Amino acid sequence: KAHGGASAGMPTHNAPGIKRRRMIGTLQSVPAVPQPQETLASAIKRASRVTPSAGIKNAAEKERNRAARQMDTLMKELSVPLTRYLAAFPAFERLHPFEQALLELTVGRDKYINVLSKVDSLRKTLQQTGKSLASKASKAPSKAGAQEVAAAGLEQLTSVYTSGAPHVESLRSVARSLRSLPSLDPSLPTLALVGAPNVGKSSLVQLLSTGLPEVCNYPFTTRSIKMGHFYVDGAKHQVTDTPGLLNRTDDERNKMELLTLATLQHLPSAVLFVADLTEECGTSVADQAAIRTELSARFAGKPWLDVLSKRDVL
């Protein structure tokens, strides 16, 4: 049954934000962040191998040069990876609205921004400290003085990095969560199967898909959902089941239910509402009807089709 006066067929590619050059598909491609202890050990090892520049004959000048280069090397080995990570994590404001919602559900906007800010502060402190130590080493009064600056500088930079290591660990945790997200393309027309839990949406995804549907796991739940693809006149479309909705307010809904609402709100989607009149799904027909009424009013502009599942047992 058609709903909402929408024209036949799926929505076009005019997804929200596309014209504003929002970033798409970047959450899953953020870099893996190694353990900070590994980075520190590698940095110290590289710094210890630094030698003076060639051609210096004066012993004191040679040691000043070596100490300054050591401080510079250690600083760069610790700070440059942080610079790369920060450049690879997209700014929240530049994400597609669906991916903003996904990030909010997975990590939380405030936590995401705070973690990146803390890591950036650590990066800046390392650079400032390293440059100051390199300058101090180059001005040491003697060979022994340069060696003392190098030894003290090693401890100081190690202390700075170690104190900020929890922030690097937080970034590592954020990266793991984002890299595990399913790759749903916000630019593709999407057929979203919606309804109460256990009404048979996953089975329909398998029937509608041209190939074997992908089993998608989200880090904020143990429940998997299926996503597949099909083609209409050569154009690729996505079909996905969505987490089941209960008849309750948004304030009472969990993250999985909010993911369903985000799918409908932010993706160029058509709705296939699946109902189970046998009530074997655990949700009464009255509650399923209330969910349908809520969604049809909330997303009135979307193409809509109602489907009854488990008709063989009616």
JSON list of N, CA, C and O in Angstrom, two decimals, residues 36 55 59 61 96 127 164 174 233-234 286 311:
[
{"chain": "A", "resi": 36, "resn": "PRO", "atom": "N", "xyz": [50.49, 3.36, 23.25]},
{"chain": "A", "resi": 36, "resn": "PRO", "atom": "CA", "xyz": [51.46, 4.43, 23.49]},
{"chain": "A", "resi": 36, "resn": "PRO", "atom": "C", "xyz": [52.81, 3.90, 23.98]},
{"chain": "A", "resi": 36, "resn": "PRO", "atom": "O", "xyz": [53.85, 4.49, 23.70]},
{"chain": "A", "resi": 55, "resn": "GLY", "atom": "N", "xyz": [81.53, 16.12, 10.08]},
{"chain": "A", "resi": 55, "resn": "GLY", "atom": "CA", "xyz": [82.43, 17.25, 9.88]},
{"chain": "A", "resi": 55, "resn": "GLY", "atom": "C", "xyz": [82.73, 18.07, 11.11]},
{"chain": "A", "resi": 55, "resn": "GLY", "atom": "O", "xyz": [83.53, 19.01, 11.06]},
{"chain": "A", "resi": 59, "resn": "ALA", "atom": "N", "xyz": [85.05, 18.41, 20.30]},
{"chain": "A", "resi": 59, "resn": "ALA", "atom": "CA", "xyz": [84.33, 17.43, 21.09]},
{"chain": "A", "resi": 59, "resn": "ALA", "atom": "C", "xyz": [83.07, 18.01, 21.73]},
{"chain": "A", "resi": 59, "resn": "ALA", "atom": "O", "xyz": [82.00, 17.39, 21.73]},
{"chain": "A", "resi": 61, "resn": "GLU", "atom": "N", "xyz": [81.38, 20.72, 20.79]},
{"chain": "A", "resi": 61, "resn": "GLU", "atom": "CA", "xyz": [80.42, 21.08, 19.75]},
{"chain": "A", "resi": 61, "resn": "GLU", "atom": "C", "xyz": [79.74, 19.84, 19.17]},
{"chain": "A", "resi": 61, "resn": "GLU", "atom": "O", "xyz": [78.54, 19.83, 18.87]},
{"chain": "A", "resi": 96, "resn": "HIS", "atom": "N", "xyz": [28.65, 13.58, 7.22]},
{"chain": "A", "resi": 96, "resn": "HIS", "atom": "CA", "xyz": [27.27, 13.47, 6.76]},
{"chain": "A", "resi": 96, "resn": "HIS", "atom": "C", "xyz": [26.36, 13.35, 7.99]},
{"chain": "A", "resi": 96, "resn": "HIS", "atom": "O", "xyz": [26.74, 12.75, 9.00]},
{"chain": "A", "resi": 127, "resn": "GLN", "atom": "N", "xyz": [55.96, 19.16, 21.23]},
{"chain": "A", "resi": 127, "resn": "GLN", "atom": "CA", "xyz": [56.73, 19.99, 20.29]},
{"chain": "A", "resi": 127, "resn": "GLN", "atom": "C", "xyz": [57.40, 21.16, 20.98]},
{"chain": "A", "resi": 127, "resn": "GLN", "atom": "O", "xyz": [58.58, 21.45, 20.74]},
{"chain": "A", "resi": 164, "resn": "GLY", "atom": "N", "xyz": [50.40, 12.00, 29.10]},
{"chain": "A", "resi": 164, "resn": "GLY", "atom": "CA", "xyz": [49.32, 12.11, 28.11]},
{"chain": "A", "resi": 164, "resn": "GLY", "atom": "C", "xyz": [48.92, 10.79, 27.49]},
{"chain": "A", "resi": 164, "resn": "GLY", "atom": "O", "xyz": [48.00, 10.75, 26.66]},
{"chain": "A", "resi": 174, "resn": "VAL", "atom": "N", "xyz": [38.59, 4.88, 20.61]},
{"chain": "A", "resi": 174, "resn": "VAL", "atom": "CA", "xyz": [37.67, 5.50, 19.66]},
{"chain": "A", "resi": 174, "resn": "VAL", "atom": "C", "xyz": [37.91, 4.94, 18.26]},
{"chain": "A", "resi": 174, "resn": "VAL", "atom": "O", "xyz": [36.96, 4.61, 17.53]},
{"chain": "A", "resi": 233, "resn": "ASP", "atom": "N", "xyz": [17.17, -0.91, -12.80]},
{"chain": "A", "resi": 233, "resn": "ASP", "atom": "CA", "xyz": [17.63, -0.28, -14.05]},
{"chain": "A", "resi": 233, "resn": "ASP", "atom": "C", "xyz": [19.13, 0.03, -14.01]},
{"chain": "A", "resi": 233, "resn": "ASP", "atom": "O", "xyz": [19.58, 1.08, -14.47]},
{"chain": "A", "resi": 234, "resn": "GLY", "atom": "N", "xyz": [19.87, -0.89, -13.43]},
{"chain": "A", "resi": 234, "resn": "GLY", "atom": "CA", "xyz": [21.32, -0.74, -13.37]},
{"chain": "A", "resi": 234, "resn": "GLY", "atom": "C", "xyz": [21.82, 0.13, -12.23]},
{"chain": "A", "resi": 234, "resn": "GLY", "atom": "O", "xyz": [23.04, 0.22, -12.02]},
{"chain": "A", "resi": 286, "resn": "ALA", "atom": "N", "xyz": [-1.84, -3.88, 18.35]},
{"chain": "A", "resi": 286, "resn": "ALA", "atom": "CA", "xyz": [-2.14, -2.48, 18.71]},
{"chain": "A", "resi": 286, "resn": "ALA", "atom": "C", "xyz": [-0.86, -1.66, 18.83]},
{"chain": "A", "resi": 286, "resn": "ALA", "atom": "O", "xyz": [-0.79, -0.51, 18.35]},
{"chain": "A", "resi": 311, "resn": "ARG", "atom": "N", "xyz": [2.39, -14.78, 7.07]},
{"chain": "A", "resi": 311, "resn": "ARG", "atom": "CA", "xyz": [1.00, -14.95, 6.65]},
{"chain": "A", "resi": 311, "resn": "ARG", "atom": "C", "xyz": [0.59, -16.41, 6.60]},
{"chain": "A", "resi": 311, "resn": "ARG", "atom": "O", "xyz": [-0.59, -16.76, 6.66]}
]
